[in-house]
Amino acid sequence: MARRSSTGRSLPMHYVVSDNVKQVGSYGFDFICIDQSKQAEIYNQMSRLGDIYAKAESVAVYLGEATKATDQAMDYLMRMEEGTSQILLGRIDNLMLEGFRDILSRPWFQRAWILQDAFNARAAVLYCGSKAVSSKIMIHVPKLLPDKIDFLSQQVLDLMPGSRKGGQAASKFQLYDLLQRFQHAKATDQRDKIYALLGMVDFGHSKSIILPDYSMSQKDLMRTVIANLCFCESSSVPELPYSTINEFLANLDLIDNNILKDIFETSLEIDLASLLQHGSRYIRIDRSLVEAASRNKTKSDEMVEILLRAIG
């Protein structure tokens, strides 16, 4: 995936992320470097992509072919990049506004797997047709529009180089936050709605790390996510009342207390203190959970004491 010299040393390279590239130069391409027909190949390469993007000198994003409107919009942004144009809304006509909206509604902004491209890139250049601007300029496009842009497109822009204060390196996120922000990202395989986020997750406080595993069913993956969020082992998570990951993510605002009761009663390894510290946004403690914890065969006294302190 990386260019190497004759001595085997890694060379600086650009990385291209695109749905439709017609000319291939000395670049790496995410859509042709991975054998999509082999699950083992997907697992191996997807787990490495975060590091590849972070080491790449630049990530080039191809958004698709140009239109008259996008050409005008890109010309304006290119003048901004050259320092010859300021953000003056009065000088933007309707055709240009159409171009800005078109650019930010391109399918690239909706794909789950591009999130790590935006997050890990040290620098990024976005192409629409033959015209290109850096992400440092593209992130200002919403300011040029009189109305709000699509939520997911805005979230992607917020991940990109140039959006971070002082140019600082990207900081990783809690898994729950990412699942909430990007639950509507598009993926052919629903499991990728979770796997595509893992390179951005801070697992520092977790009992376990989730890795892409395409031998795992959607139901087992959902239980693995709940186990990670609840600081417990997967075996203590009951069968979930969701058929698909889409349904699971749509109902993840709060974890159902019936699920938590089963975990509190059966888990042998739950770290309840960590759950209460880091999970306050997705759990609600009540007396039914205290009763469930009192039936835990190995940690009941400790758990009940922690829960009663939390309830107050």
Short mmCIF file of C-alpha atoms in Angstrom, two decimals, residues 5 11 22 30 32 36 51 95 136 146 162 164 176 178 193 201 206 233 244 250 260 274 285 288:
data_model
loop_
_atom_site.label_atom_id
_atom_site.label_comp_id
_atom_site.label_asym_id
_atom_site.label_seq_id
_atom_site.Cartn_x
_atom_site.Cartn_y
_atom_site.Cartn_z
CA SER A 5 12.45 2.66 -2.37
CA LEU A 11 8.74 6.90 1.03
CA LYS A 22 -9.64 7.89 -14.33
CA ASP A 30 -8.21 2.73 -1.22
CA ILE A 32 -8.24 -0.74 -5.73
CA GLN A 36 -13.05 -6.73 -1.78
CA ASP A 51 -1.93 4.31 10.17
CA LEU A 95 -25.24 29.42 -9.46
CA LYS A 136 -8.51 24.16 5.25
CA PRO A 146 -27.59 30.92 3.94
CA GLY A 162 -7.88 22.65 9.20
CA ARG A 164 -8.61 21.52 14.57
CA TYR A 176 -20.62 6.11 22.16
CA LEU A 178 -19.00 8.37 17.42
CA LYS A 193 -21.02 1.46 10.55
CA VAL A 201 -11.94 5.49 19.26
CA SER A 206 -12.29 0.30 28.14
CA GLU A 233 -17.74 -9.29 29.26
CA THR A 244 -30.01 -5.10 12.51
CA ALA A 250 -31.31 4.15 16.24
CA LEU A 260 -28.65 -3.58 32.02
CA SER A 274 -16.05 2.97 35.34
CA ILE A 285 -29.72 4.15 37.34
CA SER A 288 -34.57 -2.03 39.54
#
